[in-house]
Short mmCIF file of C-alpha atoms in Angstrom, two decimals:
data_model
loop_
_atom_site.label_atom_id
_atom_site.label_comp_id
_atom_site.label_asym_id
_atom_site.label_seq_id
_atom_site.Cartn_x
_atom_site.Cartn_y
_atom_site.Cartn_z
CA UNK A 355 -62.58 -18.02 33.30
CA UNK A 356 -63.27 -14.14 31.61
CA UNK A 357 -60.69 -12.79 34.05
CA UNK A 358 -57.64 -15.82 32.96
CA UNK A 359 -59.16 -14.72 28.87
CA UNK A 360 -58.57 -11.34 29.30
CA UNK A 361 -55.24 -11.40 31.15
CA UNK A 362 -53.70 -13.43 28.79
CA UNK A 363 -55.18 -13.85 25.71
CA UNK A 364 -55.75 -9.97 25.48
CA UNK A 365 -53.25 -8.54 27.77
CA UNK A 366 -50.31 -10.38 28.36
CA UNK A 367 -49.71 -13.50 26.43
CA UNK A 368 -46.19 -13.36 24.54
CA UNK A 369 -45.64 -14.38 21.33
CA UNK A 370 -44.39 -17.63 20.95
CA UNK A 371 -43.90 -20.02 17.86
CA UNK A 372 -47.48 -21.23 18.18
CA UNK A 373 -49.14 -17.24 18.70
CA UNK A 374 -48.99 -14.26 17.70
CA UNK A 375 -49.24 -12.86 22.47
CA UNK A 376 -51.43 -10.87 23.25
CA UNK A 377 -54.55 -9.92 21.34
CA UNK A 378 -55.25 -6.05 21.79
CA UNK A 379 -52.34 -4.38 20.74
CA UNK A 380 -52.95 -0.44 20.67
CA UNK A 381 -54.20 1.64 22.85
CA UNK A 382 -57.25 1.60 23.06
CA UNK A 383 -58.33 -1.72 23.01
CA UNK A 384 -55.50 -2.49 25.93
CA UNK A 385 -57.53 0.39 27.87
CA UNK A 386 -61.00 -1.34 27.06
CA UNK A 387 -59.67 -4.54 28.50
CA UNK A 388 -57.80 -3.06 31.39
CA UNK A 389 -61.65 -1.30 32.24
CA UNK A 390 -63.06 -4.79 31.78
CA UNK A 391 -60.55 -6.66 34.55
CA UNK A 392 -61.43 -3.42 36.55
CA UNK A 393 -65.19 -3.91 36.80
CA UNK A 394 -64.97 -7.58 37.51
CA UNK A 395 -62.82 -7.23 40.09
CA UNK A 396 -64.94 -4.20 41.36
CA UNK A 397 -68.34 -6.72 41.22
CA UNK A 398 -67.36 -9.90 42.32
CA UNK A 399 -64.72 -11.10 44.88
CA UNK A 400 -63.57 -14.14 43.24
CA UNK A 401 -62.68 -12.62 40.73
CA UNK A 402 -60.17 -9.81 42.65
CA UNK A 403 -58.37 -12.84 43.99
CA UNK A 404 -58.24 -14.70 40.68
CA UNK A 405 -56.58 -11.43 39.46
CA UNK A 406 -54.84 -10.96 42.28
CA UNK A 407 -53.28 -14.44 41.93
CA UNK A 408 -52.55 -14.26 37.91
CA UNK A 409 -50.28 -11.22 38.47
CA UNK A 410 -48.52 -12.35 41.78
CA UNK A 411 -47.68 -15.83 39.73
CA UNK A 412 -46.90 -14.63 36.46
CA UNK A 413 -43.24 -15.27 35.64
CA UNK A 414 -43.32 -12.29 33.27
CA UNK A 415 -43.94 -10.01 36.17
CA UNK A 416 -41.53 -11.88 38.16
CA UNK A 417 -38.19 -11.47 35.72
CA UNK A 418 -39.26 -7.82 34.61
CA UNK A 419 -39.84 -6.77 38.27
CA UNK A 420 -35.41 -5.06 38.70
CA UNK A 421 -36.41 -2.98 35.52
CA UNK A 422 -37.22 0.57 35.42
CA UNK A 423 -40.76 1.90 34.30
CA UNK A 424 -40.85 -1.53 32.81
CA UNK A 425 -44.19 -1.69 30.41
CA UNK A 426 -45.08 -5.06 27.79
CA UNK A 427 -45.43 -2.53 25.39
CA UNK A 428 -42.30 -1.96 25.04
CA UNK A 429 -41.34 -4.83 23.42
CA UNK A 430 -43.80 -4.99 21.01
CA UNK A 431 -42.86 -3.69 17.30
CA UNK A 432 -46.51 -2.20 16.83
CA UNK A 433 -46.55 0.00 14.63
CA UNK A 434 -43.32 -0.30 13.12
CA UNK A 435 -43.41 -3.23 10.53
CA UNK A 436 -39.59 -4.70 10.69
CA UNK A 437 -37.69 -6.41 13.75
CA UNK A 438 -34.78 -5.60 14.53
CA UNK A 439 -32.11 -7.44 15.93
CA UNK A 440 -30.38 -6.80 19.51
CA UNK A 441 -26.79 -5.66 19.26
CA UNK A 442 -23.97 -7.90 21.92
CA UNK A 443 -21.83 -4.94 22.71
CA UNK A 444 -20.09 -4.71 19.22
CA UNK A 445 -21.80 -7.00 17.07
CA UNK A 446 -23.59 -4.45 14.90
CA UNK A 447 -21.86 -5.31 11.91
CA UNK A 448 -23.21 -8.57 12.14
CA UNK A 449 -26.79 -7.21 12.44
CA UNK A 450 -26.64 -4.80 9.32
CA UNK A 451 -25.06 -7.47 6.89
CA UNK A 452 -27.80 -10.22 8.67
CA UNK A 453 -30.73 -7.92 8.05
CA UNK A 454 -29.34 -7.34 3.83
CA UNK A 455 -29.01 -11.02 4.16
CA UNK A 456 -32.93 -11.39 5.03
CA UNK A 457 -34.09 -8.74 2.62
CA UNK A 458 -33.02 -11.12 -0.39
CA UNK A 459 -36.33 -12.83 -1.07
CA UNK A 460 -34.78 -16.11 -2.65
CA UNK A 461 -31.81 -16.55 -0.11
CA UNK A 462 -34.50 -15.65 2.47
CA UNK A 463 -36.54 -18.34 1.57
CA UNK A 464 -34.27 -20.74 0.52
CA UNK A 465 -32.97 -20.84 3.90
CA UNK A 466 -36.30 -21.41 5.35
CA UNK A 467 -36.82 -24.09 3.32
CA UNK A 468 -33.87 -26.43 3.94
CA UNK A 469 -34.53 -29.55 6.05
CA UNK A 470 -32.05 -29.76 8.41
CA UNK A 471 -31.29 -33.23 9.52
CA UNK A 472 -29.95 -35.28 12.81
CA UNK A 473 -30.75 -32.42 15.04
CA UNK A 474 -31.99 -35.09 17.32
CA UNK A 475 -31.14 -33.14 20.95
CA UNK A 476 -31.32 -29.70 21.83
CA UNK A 477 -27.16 -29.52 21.64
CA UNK A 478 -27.54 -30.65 17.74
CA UNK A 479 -30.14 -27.44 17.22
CA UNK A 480 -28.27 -24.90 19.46
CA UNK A 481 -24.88 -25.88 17.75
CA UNK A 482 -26.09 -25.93 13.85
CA UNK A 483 -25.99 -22.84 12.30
CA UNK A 484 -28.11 -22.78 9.51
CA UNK A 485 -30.93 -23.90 12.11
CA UNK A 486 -30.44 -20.87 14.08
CA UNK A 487 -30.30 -18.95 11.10
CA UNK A 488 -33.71 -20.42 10.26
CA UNK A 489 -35.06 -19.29 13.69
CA UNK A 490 -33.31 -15.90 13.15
CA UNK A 491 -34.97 -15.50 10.25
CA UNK A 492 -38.72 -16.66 11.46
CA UNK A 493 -38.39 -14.31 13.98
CA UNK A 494 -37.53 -11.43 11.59
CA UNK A 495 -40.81 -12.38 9.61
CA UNK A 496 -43.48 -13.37 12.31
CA UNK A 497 -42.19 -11.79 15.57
CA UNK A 498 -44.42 -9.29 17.26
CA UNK A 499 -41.27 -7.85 19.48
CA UNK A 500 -39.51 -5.06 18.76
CA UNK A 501 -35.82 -7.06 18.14
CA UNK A 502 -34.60 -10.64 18.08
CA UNK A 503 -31.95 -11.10 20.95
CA UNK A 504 -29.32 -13.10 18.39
CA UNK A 505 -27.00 -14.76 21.45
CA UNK A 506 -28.31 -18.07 20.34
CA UNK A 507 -27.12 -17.46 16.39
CA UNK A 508 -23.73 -15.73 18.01
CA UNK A 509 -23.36 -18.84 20.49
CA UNK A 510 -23.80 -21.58 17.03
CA UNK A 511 -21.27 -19.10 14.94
CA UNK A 512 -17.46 -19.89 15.16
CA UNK A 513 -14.29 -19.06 13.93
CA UNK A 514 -11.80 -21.01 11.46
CA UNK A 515 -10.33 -22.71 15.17
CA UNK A 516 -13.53 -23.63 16.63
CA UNK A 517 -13.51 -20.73 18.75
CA UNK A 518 -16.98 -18.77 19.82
CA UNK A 519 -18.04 -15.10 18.17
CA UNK A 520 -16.34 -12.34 20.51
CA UNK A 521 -18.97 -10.39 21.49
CA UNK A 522 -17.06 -7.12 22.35
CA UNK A 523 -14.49 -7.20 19.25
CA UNK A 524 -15.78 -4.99 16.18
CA UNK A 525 -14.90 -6.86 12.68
CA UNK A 526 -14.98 -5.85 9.24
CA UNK A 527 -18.16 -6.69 8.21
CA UNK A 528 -16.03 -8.63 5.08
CA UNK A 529 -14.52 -10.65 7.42
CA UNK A 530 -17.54 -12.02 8.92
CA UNK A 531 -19.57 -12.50 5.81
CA UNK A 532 -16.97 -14.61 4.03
CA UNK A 533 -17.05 -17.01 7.43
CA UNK A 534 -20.31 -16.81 7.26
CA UNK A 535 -20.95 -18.50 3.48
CA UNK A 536 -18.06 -20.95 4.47
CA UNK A 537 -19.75 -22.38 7.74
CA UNK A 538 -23.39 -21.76 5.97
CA UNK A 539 -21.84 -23.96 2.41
CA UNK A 540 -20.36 -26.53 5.00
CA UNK A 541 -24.02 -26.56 6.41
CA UNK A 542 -26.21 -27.24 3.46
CA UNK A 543 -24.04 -29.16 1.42
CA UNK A 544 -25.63 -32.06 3.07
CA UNK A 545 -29.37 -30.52 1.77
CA UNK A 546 -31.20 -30.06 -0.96
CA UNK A 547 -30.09 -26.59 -1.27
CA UNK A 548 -26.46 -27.16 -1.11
CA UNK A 549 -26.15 -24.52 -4.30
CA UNK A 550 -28.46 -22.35 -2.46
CA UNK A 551 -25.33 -19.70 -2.15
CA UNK A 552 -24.11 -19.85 -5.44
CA UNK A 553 -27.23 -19.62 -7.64
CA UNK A 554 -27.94 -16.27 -5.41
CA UNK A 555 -24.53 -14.54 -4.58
CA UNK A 556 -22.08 -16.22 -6.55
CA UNK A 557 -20.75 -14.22 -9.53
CA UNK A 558 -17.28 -15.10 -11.45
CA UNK A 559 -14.41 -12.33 -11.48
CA UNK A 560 -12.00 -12.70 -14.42
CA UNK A 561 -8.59 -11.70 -13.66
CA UNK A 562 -6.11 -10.29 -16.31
CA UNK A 563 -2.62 -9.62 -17.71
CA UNK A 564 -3.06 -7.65 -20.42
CA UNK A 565 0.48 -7.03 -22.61
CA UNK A 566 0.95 -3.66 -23.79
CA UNK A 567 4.03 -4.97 -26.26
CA UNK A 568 2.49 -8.07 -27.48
CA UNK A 569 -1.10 -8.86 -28.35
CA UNK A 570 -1.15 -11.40 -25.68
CA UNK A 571 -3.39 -11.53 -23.07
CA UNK A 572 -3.56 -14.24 -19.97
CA UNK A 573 -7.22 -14.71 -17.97
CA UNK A 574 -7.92 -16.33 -15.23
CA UNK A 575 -11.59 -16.45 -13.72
CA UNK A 576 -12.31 -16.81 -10.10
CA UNK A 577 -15.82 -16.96 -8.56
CA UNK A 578 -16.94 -14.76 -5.79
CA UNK A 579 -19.75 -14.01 -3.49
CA UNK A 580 -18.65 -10.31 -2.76
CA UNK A 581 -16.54 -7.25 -4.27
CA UNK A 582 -15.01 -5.18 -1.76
CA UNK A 583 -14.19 -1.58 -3.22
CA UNK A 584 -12.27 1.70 -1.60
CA UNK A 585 -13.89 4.14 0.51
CA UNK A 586 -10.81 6.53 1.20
CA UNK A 587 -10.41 9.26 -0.99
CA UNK A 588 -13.32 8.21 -3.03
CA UNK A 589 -16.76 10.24 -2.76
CA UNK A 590 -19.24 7.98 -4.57
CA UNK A 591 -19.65 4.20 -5.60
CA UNK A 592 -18.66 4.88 -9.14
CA UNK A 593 -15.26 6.04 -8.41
CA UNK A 594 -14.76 3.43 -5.76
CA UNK A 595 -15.54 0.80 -8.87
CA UNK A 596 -13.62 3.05 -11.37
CA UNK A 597 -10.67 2.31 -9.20
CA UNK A 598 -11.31 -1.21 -8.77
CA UNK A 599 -10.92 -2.40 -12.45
CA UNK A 600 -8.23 0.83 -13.17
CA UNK A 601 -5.56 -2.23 -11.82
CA UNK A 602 -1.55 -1.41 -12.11
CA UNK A 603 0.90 -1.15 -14.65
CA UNK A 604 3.54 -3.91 -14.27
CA UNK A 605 7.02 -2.37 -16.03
CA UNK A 606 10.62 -2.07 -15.13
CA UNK A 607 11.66 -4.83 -12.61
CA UNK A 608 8.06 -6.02 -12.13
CA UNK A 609 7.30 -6.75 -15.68
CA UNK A 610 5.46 -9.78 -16.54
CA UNK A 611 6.48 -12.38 -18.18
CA UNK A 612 4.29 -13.69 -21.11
CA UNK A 613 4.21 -17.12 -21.86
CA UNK A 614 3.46 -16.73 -25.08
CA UNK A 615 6.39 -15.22 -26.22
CA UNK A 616 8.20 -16.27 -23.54
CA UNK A 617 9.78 -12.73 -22.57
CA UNK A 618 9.09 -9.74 -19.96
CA UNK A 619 6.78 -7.44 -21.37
CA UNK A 620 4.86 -4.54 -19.34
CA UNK A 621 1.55 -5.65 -18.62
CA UNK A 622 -1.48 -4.25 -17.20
CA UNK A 623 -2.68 -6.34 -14.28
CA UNK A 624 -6.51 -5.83 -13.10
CA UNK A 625 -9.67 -7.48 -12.53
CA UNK A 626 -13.25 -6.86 -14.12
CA UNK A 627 -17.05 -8.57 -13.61
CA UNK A 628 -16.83 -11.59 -16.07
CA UNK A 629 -20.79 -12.69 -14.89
CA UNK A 630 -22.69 -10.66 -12.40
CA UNK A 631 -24.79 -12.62 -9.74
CA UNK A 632 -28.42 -12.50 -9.36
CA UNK A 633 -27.64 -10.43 -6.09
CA UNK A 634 -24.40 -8.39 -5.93
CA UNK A 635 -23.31 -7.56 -2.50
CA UNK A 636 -20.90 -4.45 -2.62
CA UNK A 637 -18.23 -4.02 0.89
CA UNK A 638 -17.37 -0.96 1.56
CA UNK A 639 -13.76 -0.94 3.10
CA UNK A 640 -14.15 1.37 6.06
CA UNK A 641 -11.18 -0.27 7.90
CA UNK A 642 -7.73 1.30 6.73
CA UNK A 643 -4.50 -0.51 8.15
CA UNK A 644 -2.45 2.62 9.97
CA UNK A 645 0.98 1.87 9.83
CA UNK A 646 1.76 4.89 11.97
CA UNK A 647 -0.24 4.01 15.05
CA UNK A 648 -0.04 0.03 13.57
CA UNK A 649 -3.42 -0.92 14.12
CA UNK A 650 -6.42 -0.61 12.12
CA UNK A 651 -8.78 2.81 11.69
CA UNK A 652 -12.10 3.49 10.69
CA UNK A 653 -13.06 5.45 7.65
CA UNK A 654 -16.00 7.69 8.20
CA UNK A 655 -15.89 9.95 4.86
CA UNK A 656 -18.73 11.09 3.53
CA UNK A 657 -19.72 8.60 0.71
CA UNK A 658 -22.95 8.20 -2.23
CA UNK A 659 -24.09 5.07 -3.95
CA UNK A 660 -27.20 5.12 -6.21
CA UNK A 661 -30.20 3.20 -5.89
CA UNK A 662 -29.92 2.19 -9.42
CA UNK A 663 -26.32 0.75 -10.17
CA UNK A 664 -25.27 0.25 -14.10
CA UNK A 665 -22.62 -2.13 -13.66
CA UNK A 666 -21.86 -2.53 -17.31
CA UNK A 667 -18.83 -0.02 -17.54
CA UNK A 668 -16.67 -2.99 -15.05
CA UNK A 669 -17.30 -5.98 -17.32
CA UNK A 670 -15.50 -7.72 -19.28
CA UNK A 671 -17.43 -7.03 -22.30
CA UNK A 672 -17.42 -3.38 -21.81
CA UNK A 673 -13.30 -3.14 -21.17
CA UNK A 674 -12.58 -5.67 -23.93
CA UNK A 675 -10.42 -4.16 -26.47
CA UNK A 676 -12.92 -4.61 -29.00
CA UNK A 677 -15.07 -2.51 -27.14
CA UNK A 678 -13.03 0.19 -26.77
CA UNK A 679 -12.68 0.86 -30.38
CA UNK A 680 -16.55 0.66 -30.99
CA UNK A 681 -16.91 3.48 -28.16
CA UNK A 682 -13.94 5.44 -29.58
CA UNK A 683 -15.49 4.90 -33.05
CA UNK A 684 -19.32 5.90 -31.82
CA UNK A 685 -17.98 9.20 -29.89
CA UNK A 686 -15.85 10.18 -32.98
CA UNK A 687 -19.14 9.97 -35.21
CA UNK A 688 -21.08 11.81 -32.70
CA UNK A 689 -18.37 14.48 -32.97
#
């Protein structure tokens, strides 16, 4: 009974949802227990062919036999404290934006704690996304391994025509996220936490025409979940979101027509933060559209963000007209 005890309680066991695998995990408490199988084996004969038996049987030996210098070890995380998650060929994009995803504490947990029902068969489980999500994130939190192999979460994950993830295609990361919160809304609205998206990512753009020969101005909000800003050209995050809210002058043949007045008048079109979300999730558009090889490229300028992001300047408040003057007017009395 020692020999089975130390085999796989200390040595070998995997983890699972029930355990954590195997018990001694450095060095040299795995060399204490390999010294212990050692010296039984060495002093008694039963128990060199009870050891004998538990490797020739055990399936972990069996699948890992085809792999090179193959060690358990290797797969466990110790000491490194996070899990990381095991790329498909091209799916990397998915893995950064799902490990950001886990590293929000409420949208973390809220997913956890949605009861998923009538996943009555293993089809139901293996096909519903925000369960595999769930077990995505468990692992990410509990697992002793190194990575999470995600085939099951790409397998659940499907496109606008039903069609499965392409393993080998790379995406814009923007792409897959705004998939993402439609098949993950589609998923809870049947839960409890069926606003779980929008009380976390969901902020509220306000889009304008501003007339620069009237005093009219025409709003219209829109909610979103993300903001995707300009890489090329740009060498930090604050010119990337200067440029977003700069927007475009609308004269000549492409002036707007106010309703108010009922005329063309050149406007200035652009859009500005009207509520920022508890969590604002910033895409970076890396992927430029070249029209003289027609396909898309990769940008991979040199580019800053800070860790602490004042996100007032892009508001609506701060760019309301009223605004304006009060800056003018506090600069010109610093003067």
């Amino acid at each position: 009974a020692i020999v089975r005890t130390v085999y796989h309680a200390c040595l070998f066991d995997l983890p699972s949802t029930v355990t954590f695998g195997a018990k001694c995990q450095s060095s040299r408490s795995r060399f204490e227990a390999y010294g212990l199988l050692v010296d039984l084996a060495t002093c008694s004969r039963p128990c060199m062919t009870e050891l004998l038996e538990l490797c020739v049987n055990d399936e972990q030996w069996q699948q890992k036999r085809m792999q090179w210098s193959y060690h358990p070890s290797h797969m466990d995380k110790h000491p490194q404290p996070f899990v990381g998650l095991k790329n498909q060929g091209a799916t990397c994009y998915m893995n950064s934006f799902m490990q950001q995803l886990f590293m929000v504490p409420d949208f973390r947990d809220g997913i956890m704690g949605v009861r998923v029902e009538n996943l009555e068969s293993d089809d139901d489980r293996r096909n519903s996304l925000v369960h595999q999500l769930q077990t995505m994130f468990g692992y990410l939190q509990m697992s002793q391994k190194k990575y999470y192999d995600t085939l099951s979460f790409c397998r659940s994950f499907r496109d606008m025509d039903g069609r499965v993830m392409n393993l080998g295609e790379q995406k814009d990361v923007n792409e897959f996220a705004a998939l993402l919160f439609d098949r993950l809304e589609d998923g809870l609205r049947q839960s409890s936490r069926r606003t779980l998206l929008d009380d976390t990512f969901q902020g509220m753009l306000v889009h304008q025409m501003i007339s620069r020969d009237c005093k009219h101005t025409s709003t219209r909000p829109e909610p979103f979940f993300m903001i995707s800003v300009t890489v090329k050209n740009k060498v930090n995050l604050y010119q990337a979101l200067d440029l977003y809210v700069e927007g475009d002058l609308l004269d000549g043949d492409n002036k707007y027509m106010c309703g108010t007045c009922n005329k063309k008048v050149t406007a200035l079109k652009r859009a500005c933060i009207g509520t920022l979300p508890p969590y604002l999730i910033v895409h970076l558009k890396r992927f430029e559209f070249d029209f003289d090889q027609m396909r898309k490229i990769k940008v991979n300028s040199f580019f800053e963000f800070p860790l602490d992001l004042d996100m007032k300047p892009y508001t609506l408040e701060h760019l309301s007209p009223e605004s304006q003057q009060q800056q003018q007017q506090q600069q010109k009395q610093q003067q």
